[in-house]
Amino acid sequence: QVQLVETGGGLVQAGGSLRLSCAASGGTFSMYRVGWFRQAPGKEREFLAAISWSDGNTYYASSVKGRITISRDNAKNTVYLQMNSLKPDDTALYYCAANRFRYLPVAATTSYNYWGQGTQVTVSS
């Protein structure tokens, strides 16, 4: 069974940066796509970015493109989300997710069948 663990969240001031990590275990990930989502209280889960494990192709939500960067470290089985110029409305629980069926829509939560427990990001003003 694939296991995903997010780390790196915390409290940061507006304008600051955070680097989130998603460590994957329990499978071979060469054919997987890994995505980052966030969910704030009272709001739907929002797609942020995704990366294909095999070729490194990246996908970004238009709302955050330019402030975030997704990357991977194959040797560590880890995907990272670098977030810069953080704003108070970036406050949310951040999740990583994985799915080996890369033909499914990249930004849809239903396309992913493995999810981490989430890591909290709080941005103060």
CSV table of N, CA, C and O in Angstrom, one decimal:
chain,number,residue,atom,x,y,z
A,1,GLN,N,0.8,-1.2,0.0
A,1,GLN,CA,0.0,0.0,0.0
A,1,GLN,C,0.9,1.2,0.0
A,1,GLN,O,1.8,1.3,0.8
A,2,VAL,N,0.6,2.2,-0.9
A,2,VAL,CA,1.3,3.4,-1.0
A,2,VAL,C,1.0,4.3,0.3
A,2,VAL,O,-0.1,4.5,0.6
A,3,GLN,N,2.1,4.9,0.9
A,3,GLN,CA,1.9,5.8,2.0
A,3,GLN,C,2.6,7.1,1.6
A,3,GLN,O,3.7,7.1,1.1
A,4,LEU,N,1.9,8.2,2.0
A,4,LEU,CA,2.4,9.5,1.7
A,4,LEU,C,2.4,10.3,3.0
A,4,LEU,O,1.4,10.3,3.7
A,5,VAL,N,3.5,11.0,3.3
A,5,VAL,CA,3.6,11.8,4.5
A,5,VAL,C,4.1,13.2,4.2
A,5,VAL,O,5.2,13.3,3.6
A,6,GLU,N,3.3,14.2,4.5
A,6,GLU,CA,3.6,15.6,4.3
A,6,GLU,C,4.3,16.2,5.5
A,6,GLU,O,3.9,15.9,6.7
A,7,THR,N,5.3,16.9,5.3
A,7,THR,CA,6.0,17.7,6.4
A,7,THR,C,6.4,19.1,5.9
A,7,THR,O,6.3,19.3,4.7
A,8,GLY,N,6.7,19.9,6.8
A,8,GLY,CA,7.2,21.3,6.4
A,8,GLY,C,6.3,22.4,6.7
A,8,GLY,O,6.7,23.6,6.5
A,9,GLY,N,5.1,22.1,7.1
A,9,GLY,CA,4.2,23.2,7.4
A,9,GLY,C,4.5,23.9,8.7
A,9,GLY,O,5.4,23.5,9.4
A,10,GLY,N,3.9,25.0,8.9
A,10,GLY,CA,4.1,25.8,10.1
A,10,GLY,C,3.5,27.2,10.0
A,10,GLY,O,2.7,27.5,9.1
A,11,LEU,N,4.0,28.1,10.9
A,11,LEU,CA,3.5,29.5,10.9
A,11,LEU,C,4.6,30.3,10.3
A,11,LEU,O,5.8,30.3,10.6
A,12,VAL,N,4.2,31.2,9.4
A,12,VAL,CA,5.1,32.1,8.6
A,12,VAL,C,4.4,33.4,8.4
A,12,VAL,O,3.2,33.5,8.3
A,13,GLN,N,5.2,34.5,8.4
A,13,GLN,CA,4.7,35.8,8.2
A,13,GLN,C,4.4,36.0,6.7
A,13,GLN,O,5.0,35.4,5.8
A,14,ALA,N,3.5,36.9,6.4
A,14,ALA,CA,3.2,37.3,5.0
A,14,ALA,C,4.5,37.7,4.3
A,14,ALA,O,5.3,38.5,4.9
A,15,GLY,N,4.6,37.2,3.1
A,15,GLY,CA,5.8,37.5,2.3
A,15,GLY,C,6.9,36.5,2.5
A,15,GLY,O,7.9,36.5,1.7
A,16,GLY,N,6.8,35.6,3.4
A,16,GLY,CA,7.8,34.6,3.7
A,16,GLY,C,7.6,33.4,2.8
A,16,GLY,O,6.8,33.4,1.8
A,17,SER,N,8.4,32.4,3.0
A,17,SER,CA,8.5,31.2,2.2
A,17,SER,C,8.4,29.9,3.1
A,17,SER,O,8.8,29.9,4.2
A,18,LEU,N,7.9,28.8,2.5
A,18,LEU,CA,8.0,27.5,3.1
A,18,LEU,C,8.3,26.5,2.0
A,18,LEU,O,7.9,26.7,0.8
A,19,ARG,N,8.9,25.4,2.4
A,19,ARG,CA,9.1,24.3,1.5
A,19,ARG,C,8.5,23.0,2.1
A,19,ARG,O,8.9,22.5,3.2
A,20,LEU,N,7.4,22.5,1.5
A,20,LEU,CA,6.7,21.3,1.9
A,20,LEU,C,7.3,20.1,1.3
A,20,LEU,O,7.8,20.2,0.1
A,21,SER,N,7.3,19.0,2.0
A,21,SER,CA,7.8,17.7,1.5
A,21,SER,C,6.8,16.7,1.5
A,21,SER,O,5.9,16.6,2.4
A,22,CYS,N,6.8,15.8,0.5
A,22,CYS,CA,5.9,14.6,0.5
A,22,CYS,C,6.7,13.4,0.3
A,22,CYS,O,7.3,13.2,-0.8
A,23,ALA,N,6.9,12.6,1.3
A,23,ALA,CA,7.7,11.4,1.3
A,23,ALA,C,6.8,10.2,0.9
A,23,ALA,O,5.8,10.0,1.6
A,24,ALA,N,7.2,9.5,-0.1
A,24,ALA,CA,6.4,8.4,-0.6
A,24,ALA,C,7.1,7.0,-0.3
A,24,ALA,O,8.3,6.9,-0.4
A,25,SER,N,6.3,6.0,0.1
A,25,SER,CA,6.8,4.7,0.4
A,25,SER,C,5.8,3.7,0.0
A,25,SER,O,4.6,4.0,-0.2
A,26,GLY,N,6.2,2.4,-0.1
A,26,GLY,CA,5.3,1.3,-0.2
A,26,GLY,C,5.0,0.9,-1.7
A,26,GLY,O,4.1,0.1,-1.9
A,27,GLY,N,5.7,1.5,-2.6
A,27,GLY,CA,5.5,1.2,-4.0
A,27,GLY,C,6.6,1.7,-4.9
A,27,GLY,O,7.6,2.3,-4.5
A,28,THR,N,6.5,1.3,-6.2
A,28,THR,CA,7.4,1.8,-7.2
A,28,THR,C,6.7,3.0,-7.9
A,28,THR,O,5.6,2.8,-8.4
A,29,PHE,N,7.3,4.1,-8.0
A,29,PHE,CA,6.6,5.4,-8.4
A,29,PHE,C,7.0,5.9,-9.8
A,29,PHE,O,6.6,7.0,-10.1
A,30,SER,N,7.6,5.1,-10.5
A,30,SER,CA,8.1,5.5,-11.8
A,30,SER,C,7.0,5.9,-12.8
A,30,SER,O,7.2,6.8,-13.7
A,31,MET,N,5.8,5.4,-12.6
A,31,MET,CA,4.6,5.7,-13.5
A,31,MET,C,3.6,6.6,-12.8
A,31,MET,O,2.5,6.8,-13.3
A,32,TYR,N,3.9,7.1,-11.6
A,32,TYR,CA,3.0,7.9,-10.9
A,32,TYR,C,3.0,9.4,-11.2
A,32,TYR,O,4.0,9.9,-11.7
A,33,ARG,N,1.9,10.0,-10.9
A,33,ARG,CA,1.8,11.5,-10.9
A,33,ARG,C,1.5,11.9,-9.4
A,33,ARG,O,0.7,11.2,-8.8
A,34,VAL,N,2.2,12.9,-8.9
A,34,VAL,CA,2.0,13.3,-7.6
A,34,VAL,C,1.6,14.8,-7.6
A,34,VAL,O,2.1,15.6,-8.3
A,35,GLY,N,0.5,15.1,-6.9
A,35,GLY,CA,-0.1,16.4,-6.9
A,35,GLY,C,-0.1,17.0,-5.5
A,35,GLY,O,0.0,16.3,-4.5
A,36,TRP,N,-0.2,18.3,-5.4
A,36,TRP,CA,-0.4,19.1,-4.2
A,36,TRP,C,-1.7,19.8,-4.2
A,36,TRP,O,-2.1,20.4,-5.2
A,37,PHE,N,-2.5,19.7,-3.1
A,37,PHE,CA,-3.8,20.3,-2.9
A,37,PHE,C,-3.8,21.0,-1.6
A,37,PHE,O,-3.0,20.8,-0.7
A,38,ARG,N,-4.7,21.9,-1.5
A,38,ARG,CA,-4.9,22.6,-0.2
A,38,ARG,C,-6.4,22.8,0.1
A,38,ARG,O,-7.2,22.8,-0.8
A,39,GLN,N,-6.7,22.8,1.4
A,39,GLN,CA,-8.1,23.0,1.7
A,39,GLN,C,-8.2,23.9,3.0
A,39,GLN,O,-7.7,23.6,4.0
A,40,ALA,N,-8.8,25.1,2.8
A,40,ALA,CA,-9.1,26.0,3.9
A,40,ALA,C,-10.4,25.7,4.5
A,40,ALA,O,-11.3,25.2,3.9
A,41,PRO,N,-10.7,26.1,5.8
A,41,PRO,CA,-11.9,25.9,6.4
A,41,PRO,C,-13.1,26.5,5.6
A,41,PRO,O,-13.0,27.6,5.2
A,42,GLY,N,-14.1,25.7,5.4
A,42,GLY,CA,-15.3,26.1,4.6
A,42,GLY,C,-15.1,26.2,3.1
A,42,GLY,O,-16.1,26.6,2.4
A,43,LYS,N,-14.0,25.8,2.6
A,43,LYS,CA,-13.8,25.8,1.2
A,43,LYS,C,-13.5,24.4,0.6
A,43,LYS,O,-13.1,23.5,1.4
A,44,GLU,N,-13.7,24.3,-0.7
A,44,GLU,CA,-13.4,23.0,-1.3
A,44,GLU,C,-11.9,22.8,-1.5
A,44,GLU,O,-11.1,23.8,-1.5
A,45,ARG,N,-11.5,21.6,-1.6
A,45,ARG,CA,-10.1,21.2,-1.9
A,45,ARG,C,-9.6,21.8,-3.2
A,45,ARG,O,-10.3,21.6,-4.2
A,46,GLU,N,-8.5,22.5,-3.2
A,46,GLU,CA,-8.0,23.2,-4.4
A,46,GLU,C,-6.7,22.6,-4.9
A,46,GLU,O,-5.8,22.4,-4.1
A,47,PHE,N,-6.7,22.4,-6.2
A,47,PHE,CA,-5.5,21.9,-6.9
A,47,PHE,C,-4.4,23.0,-6.9
A,47,PHE,O,-4.7,24.2,-7.2
A,48,LEU,N,-3.2,22.7,-6.7
A,48,LEU,CA,-2.1,23.6,-6.7
A,48,LEU,C,-1.1,23.3,-7.8
A,48,LEU,O,-0.7,24.1,-8.6
A,49,ALA,N,-0.6,22.1,-7.8
A,49,ALA,CA,0.5,21.7,-8.8
A,49,ALA,C,0.6,20.2,-8.8
A,49,ALA,O,0.2,19.5,-7.9
A,50,ALA,N,1.2,19.7,-9.9
A,50,ALA,CA,1.4,18.2,-10.0
A,50,ALA,C,2.7,18.0,-10.8
A,50,ALA,O,3.1,18.9,-11.6
A,51,ILE,N,3.3,16.8,-10.6
A,51,ILE,CA,4.5,16.4,-11.3
A,51,ILE,C,4.4,15.0,-11.7
A,51,ILE,O,4.0,14.1,-10.9
A,52,SER,N,4.8,14.6,-12.9
A,52,SER,CA,4.9,13.2,-13.3
A,52,SER,C,6.3,12.7,-12.9
A,52,SER,O,7.3,13.3,-13.2
A,53,TRP,N,6.3,11.5,-12.2
A,53,TRP,CA,7.5,11.0,-11.7
A,53,TRP,C,8.5,10.6,-12.7
A,53,TRP,O,9.7,10.8,-12.6
A,54,SER,N,8.0,10.1,-13.8
A,54,SER,CA,8.9,9.5,-14.8
A,54,SER,C,9.6,10.6,-15.7
A,54,SER,O,10.8,10.5,-15.8
A,55,ASP,N,8.9,11.6,-16.2
A,55,ASP,CA,9.5,12.6,-17.1
A,55,ASP,C,9.6,14.0,-16.5
A,55,ASP,O,10.2,14.8,-17.1
A,56,GLY,N,9.1,14.2,-15.3
A,56,GLY,CA,9.2,15.5,-14.6
A,56,GLY,C,8.3,16.6,-15.1
A,56,GLY,O,8.5,17.7,-14.7
A,57,ASN,N,7.4,16.3,-16.0
A,57,ASN,CA,6.4,17.3,-16.5
A,57,ASN,C,5.7,17.8,-15.3
A,57,ASN,O,5.2,17.1,-14.4
A,58,THR,N,5.5,19.2,-15.3
A,58,THR,CA,4.8,19.8,-14.2
A,58,THR,C,3.6,20.5,-14.7
A,58,THR,O,3.4,20.9,-15.9
A,59,TYR,N,2.6,20.7,-13.8
A,59,TYR,CA,1.4,21.4,-14.0
A,59,TYR,C,1.1,22.3,-12.8
A,59,TYR,O,1.3,21.9,-11.7
A,60,TYR,N,0.5,23.5,-13.1
A,60,TYR,CA,0.3,24.5,-12.1
A,60,TYR,C,-1.1,25.1,-12.2
A,60,TYR,O,-1.5,25.3,-13.4
A,61,ALA,N,-1.7,25.3,-11.1
A,61,ALA,CA,-3.0,26.1,-11.1
A,61,ALA,C,-2.6,27.5,-11.5
A,61,ALA,O,-1.6,28.1,-11.0
A,62,SER,N,-3.4,28.1,-12.3
A,62,SER,CA,-3.2,29.5,-12.7
A,62,SER,C,-3.2,30.5,-11.6
A,62,SER,O,-2.5,31.5,-11.6
A,63,SER,N,-3.9,30.2,-10.5
A,63,SER,CA,-4.1,31.1,-9.4
A,63,SER,C,-2.8,31.3,-8.6
A,63,SER,O,-2.6,32.3,-7.9
A,64,VAL,N,-1.9,30.3,-8.6
A,64,VAL,CA,-0.7,30.3,-7.8
A,64,VAL,C,0.6,30.2,-8.7
A,64,VAL,O,1.7,30.3,-8.1
A,65,LYS,N,0.5,30.1,-10.0
A,65,LYS,CA,1.6,29.9,-10.8
A,65,LYS,C,2.5,31.2,-10.7
A,65,LYS,O,2.0,32.3,-10.8
A,66,GLY,N,3.8,31.0,-10.5
A,66,GLY,CA,4.7,32.1,-10.3
A,66,GLY,C,5.1,32.2,-8.9
A,66,GLY,O,6.2,32.8,-8.6
A,67,ARG,N,4.4,31.7,-7.9
A,67,ARG,CA,4.7,31.8,-6.5
A,67,ARG,C,5.1,30.4,-6.0
A,67,ARG,O,5.7,30.3,-4.9
A,68,ILE,N,4.8,29.3,-6.7
A,68,ILE,CA,5.1,28.0,-6.2
A,68,ILE,C,5.9,27.2,-7.3
A,68,ILE,O,5.7,27.5,-8.5
A,69,THR,N,6.7,26.3,-6.8
A,69,THR,CA,7.4,25.4,-7.7
A,69,THR,C,7.4,24.0,-7.1
A,69,THR,O,7.6,23.7,-5.9
A,70,ILE,N,7.0,23.0,-8.0
A,70,ILE,CA,7.0,21.6,-7.6
A,70,ILE,C,8.2,20.9,-8.2
A,70,ILE,O,8.6,21.2,-9.3
A,71,SER,N,8.8,20.0,-7.4
A,71,SER,CA,10.0,19.3,-7.9
A,71,SER,C,10.0,18.0,-7.2
A,71,SER,O,9.3,17.7,-6.3
A,72,ARG,N,11.0,17.1,-7.6
A,72,ARG,CA,11.1,15.8,-7.1
A,72,ARG,C,12.5,15.4,-6.9
A,72,ARG,O,13.4,15.9,-7.6
A,73,ASP,N,12.8,14.5,-5.9
A,73,ASP,CA,14.1,13.9,-5.7
A,73,ASP,C,13.9,12.4,-5.8
A,73,ASP,O,13.4,11.8,-4.9
A,74,ASN,N,14.3,11.8,-6.9
A,74,ASN,CA,14.0,10.4,-7.1
A,74,ASN,C,14.7,9.5,-6.1
A,74,ASN,O,14.2,8.5,-5.7
A,75,ALA,N,15.9,9.9,-5.7
A,75,ALA,CA,16.7,9.1,-4.8
A,75,ALA,C,16.0,9.0,-3.4
A,75,ALA,O,16.1,8.0,-2.7
A,76,LYS,N,15.3,10.1,-3.0
A,76,LYS,CA,14.6,10.1,-1.7
A,76,LYS,C,13.1,9.8,-1.8
A,76,LYS,O,12.5,9.8,-0.8
A,77,ASN,N,12.6,9.5,-3.0
A,77,ASN,CA,11.2,9.3,-3.2
A,77,ASN,C,10.3,10.4,-2.5
A,77,ASN,O,9.4,10.2,-1.8
A,78,THR,N,10.8,11.6,-2.8
A,78,THR,CA,10.1,12.8,-2.2
A,78,THR,C,9.8,13.8,-3.3
A,78,THR,O,10.6,14.1,-4.2
A,79,VAL,N,8.6,14.4,-3.1
A,79,VAL,CA,8.2,15.6,-3.9
A,79,VAL,C,8.1,16.8,-3.0
A,79,VAL,O,7.6,16.7,-1.9
A,80,TYR,N,8.6,17.9,-3.6
A,80,TYR,CA,8.6,19.2,-2.8
A,80,TYR,C,7.7,20.2,-3.4
A,80,TYR,O,7.4,20.2,-4.6
A,81,LEU,N,7.2,21.1,-2.5
A,81,LEU,CA,6.4,22.2,-3.0
A,81,LEU,C,7.1,23.5,-2.3
A,81,LEU,O,6.9,23.7,-1.1
A,82,GLN,N,7.8,24.3,-3.1
A,82,GLN,CA,8.3,25.5,-2.7
A,82,GLN,C,7.3,26.6,-2.8
A,82,GLN,O,6.8,26.8,-3.9
A,83,MET,N,7.0,27.3,-1.8
A,83,MET,CA,6.0,28.4,-1.8
A,83,MET,C,6.7,29.7,-1.3
A,83,MET,O,7.3,29.8,-0.3
A,84,ASN,N,6.6,30.7,-2.2
A,84,ASN,CA,7.2,32.0,-1.9
A,84,ASN,C,6.1,33.1,-1.9
A,84,ASN,O,5.0,32.9,-2.3
A,85,SER,N,6.4,34.2,-1.3
A,85,SER,CA,5.5,35.4,-1.3
A,85,SER,C,4.2,35.0,-0.7
A,85,SER,O,3.1,35.3,-1.3
A,86,LEU,N,4.2,34.3,0.4
A,86,LEU,CA,3.0,33.8,1.0
A,86,LEU,C,2.1,34.9,1.5
A,86,LEU,O,2.5,35.9,2.0
A,87,LYS,N,0.8,34.6,1.4
A,87,LYS,CA,-0.3,35.6,1.8
A,87,LYS,C,-1.1,34.9,2.8
A,87,LYS,O,-1.2,33.7,2.9
A,88,PRO,N,-1.8,35.7,3.6
A,88,PRO,CA,-2.7,35.2,4.6
A,88,PRO,C,-3.8,34.2,4.1
A,88,PRO,O,-4.1,33.2,4.7
A,89,ASP,N,-4.3,34.4,2.8
A,89,ASP,CA,-5.2,33.5,2.3
A,89,ASP,C,-4.6,32.2,1.7
A,89,ASP,O,-5.3,31.4,1.2
A,90,ASP,N,-3.3,32.1,1.9
A,90,ASP,CA,-2.7,30.8,1.6
A,90,ASP,C,-2.8,29.8,2.8
A,90,ASP,O,-2.4,28.7,2.7
A,91,THR,N,-3.4,30.3,3.9
A,91,THR,CA,-3.5,29.5,5.1
A,91,THR,C,-4.5,28.4,4.8
A,91,THR,O,-5.6,28.6,4.4
A,92,ALA,N,-4.1,27.1,5.0
A,92,ALA,CA,-4.9,26.0,4.7
A,92,ALA,C,-4.1,24.7,5.1
A,92,ALA,O,-2.9,24.8,5.6
A,93,LEU,N,-4.8,23.6,5.1
A,93,LEU,CA,-4.2,22.3,5.2
A,93,LEU,C,-3.7,21.8,3.9
A,93,LEU,O,-4.6,21.7,2.9
A,94,TYR,N,-2.5,21.5,3.7
A,94,TYR,CA,-1.9,21.1,2.5
A,94,TYR,C,-1.7,19.6,2.4
A,94,TYR,O,-1.1,19.0,3.3
A,95,TYR,N,-2.1,19.0,1.3
A,95,TYR,CA,-2.1,17.6,1.1
A,95,TYR,C,-1.3,17.3,-0.2
A,95,TYR,O,-1.3,18.0,-1.2
A,96,CYS,N,-0.6,16.1,-0.1
A,96,CYS,CA,-0.1,15.6,-1.4
A,96,CYS,C,-0.9,14.3,-1.7
A,96,CYS,O,-1.5,13.7,-0.8
A,97,ALA,N,-0.9,14.0,-3.0
A,97,ALA,CA,-1.7,12.8,-3.4
A,97,ALA,C,-1.0,12.2,-4.6
A,97,ALA,O,-0.2,12.9,-5.3
A,98,ALA,N,-1.3,10.9,-4.9
A,98,ALA,CA,-0.6,10.2,-5.9
A,98,ALA,C,-1.6,9.3,-6.7
A,98,ALA,O,-2.6,8.8,-6.1
A,99,ASN,N,-1.3,9.1,-7.9
A,99,ASN,CA,-2.1,8.3,-8.8
A,99,ASN,C,-1.3,7.7,-9.9
A,99,ASN,O,-0.6,8.5,-10.6
A,100,ARG,N,-1.3,6.4,-10.2
A,100,ARG,CA,-0.5,5.9,-11.3
A,100,ARG,C,-1.2,6.0,-12.6
A,100,ARG,O,-0.5,5.8,-13.6
A,101,PHE,N,-2.4,6.4,-12.6
A,101,PHE,CA,-3.2,6.5,-13.9
A,101,PHE,C,-3.0,8.0,-14.4
A,101,PHE,O,-3.9,8.8,-14.1
A,102,ARG,N,-2.0,8.2,-15.1
A,102,ARG,CA,-1.6,9.6,-15.5
A,102,ARG,C,-2.5,10.2,-16.6
A,102,ARG,O,-2.5,11.4,-16.9
A,103,TYR,N,-3.4,9.4,-17.2
A,103,TYR,CA,-4.3,9.8,-18.2
A,103,TYR,C,-5.5,10.5,-17.6
A,103,TYR,O,-6.3,11.2,-18.3
A,104,LEU,N,-5.7,10.4,-16.3
A,104,LEU,CA,-6.8,11.1,-15.6
A,104,LEU,C,-6.6,12.6,-15.5
A,104,LEU,O,-5.4,13.0,-15.5
A,105,PRO,N,-7.6,13.4,-15.4
A,105,PRO,CA,-7.4,14.9,-15.3
A,105,PRO,C,-6.5,15.2,-14.1
A,105,PRO,O,-6.7,14.8,-13.0
A,106,VAL,N,-5.5,16.1,-14.4
A,106,VAL,CA,-4.5,16.3,-13.4
A,106,VAL,C,-4.9,17.1,-12.2
A,106,VAL,O,-4.4,16.9,-11.1
A,107,ALA,N,-5.9,18.0,-12.4
A,107,ALA,CA,-6.4,18.9,-11.3
A,107,ALA,C,-7.6,18.4,-10.5
A,107,ALA,O,-8.0,19.1,-9.6
A,108,ALA,N,-8.1,17.2,-10.8
A,108,ALA,CA,-9.3,16.7,-10.2
A,108,ALA,C,-8.9,15.9,-9.0
A,108,ALA,O,-8.1,15.0,-9.1
A,109,THR,N,-9.5,16.1,-7.8
A,109,THR,CA,-9.3,15.3,-6.6
A,109,THR,C,-9.6,13.9,-6.9
A,109,THR,O,-8.9,13.0,-6.3
A,110,THR,N,-10.6,13.6,-7.7
A,110,THR,CA,-11.0,12.2,-7.9
A,110,THR,C,-10.1,11.5,-8.8
A,110,THR,O,-10.2,10.2,-8.9
A,111,SER,N,-9.1,12.1,-9.3
A,111,SER,CA,-8.0,11.4,-10.1
A,111,SER,C,-7.0,10.8,-9.3
A,111,SER,O,-6.2,10.0,-9.8
A,112,TYR,N,-7.0,11.1,-8.0
A,112,TYR,CA,-5.9,10.6,-7.1
A,112,TYR,C,-6.5,9.6,-6.0
A,112,TYR,O,-7.5,9.9,-5.4
A,113,ASN,N,-5.9,8.5,-5.9
A,113,ASN,CA,-6.4,7.5,-5.0
A,113,ASN,C,-5.5,7.2,-3.7
A,113,ASN,O,-5.9,6.4,-2.9
A,114,TYR,N,-4.4,7.9,-3.6
A,114,TYR,CA,-3.6,7.9,-2.4
A,114,TYR,C,-3.4,9.3,-1.9
A,114,TYR,O,-3.0,10.2,-2.7
A,115,TRP,N,-3.6,9.5,-0.6
A,115,TRP,CA,-3.5,10.8,0.0
A,115,TRP,C,-2.7,10.8,1.3
A,115,TRP,O,-2.8,9.8,2.1
A,116,GLY,N,-2.0,11.8,1.6
A,116,GLY,CA,-1.3,12.0,2.9
A,116,GLY,C,-2.3,12.6,3.9
A,116,GLY,O,-3.5,12.8,3.6
A,117,GLN,N,-1.8,12.8,5.1
A,117,GLN,CA,-2.6,13.2,6.2
A,117,GLN,C,-2.7,14.8,6.3
A,117,GLN,O,-3.6,15.3,7.0
A,118,GLY,N,-1.9,15.4,5.5
A,118,GLY,CA,-1.9,16.9,5.5
A,118,GLY,C,-0.9,17.5,6.4
A,118,GLY,O,-0.6,17.0,7.5
A,119,THR,N,-0.5,18.7,6.1
A,119,THR,CA,0.4,19.5,6.9
A,119,THR,C,-0.2,21.0,6.9
A,119,THR,O,-0.5,21.5,5.9
A,120,GLN,N,-0.3,21.6,8.1
A,120,GLN,CA,-0.9,22.9,8.2
A,120,GLN,C,0.0,24.0,7.9
A,120,GLN,O,1.2,24.0,8.4
A,121,VAL,N,-0.4,24.9,7.1
A,121,VAL,CA,0.3,26.1,6.8
A,121,VAL,C,-0.5,27.3,7.3
A,121,VAL,O,-1.7,27.4,6.8
A,122,THR,N,0.0,28.1,8.1
A,122,THR,CA,-0.6,29.3,8.6
A,122,THR,C,0.2,30.6,8.3
A,122,THR,O,1.4,30.6,8.7
A,123,VAL,N,-0.4,31.5,7.6
A,123,VAL,CA,0.3,32.7,7.2
A,123,VAL,C,-0.3,33.9,8.0
A,123,VAL,O,-1.5,34.2,7.8
A,124,SER,N,0.5,34.6,8.7
A,124,SER,CA,0.1,35.7,9.5
A,124,SER,C,0.3,37.0,8.8
A,124,SER,O,1.2,37.1,8.0
A,125,SER,N,-0.4,38.0,9.1
A,125,SER,CA,-0.3,39.4,8.5
A,125,SER,C,0.1,40.4,9.5
A,125,SER,O,0.2,40.1,10.7
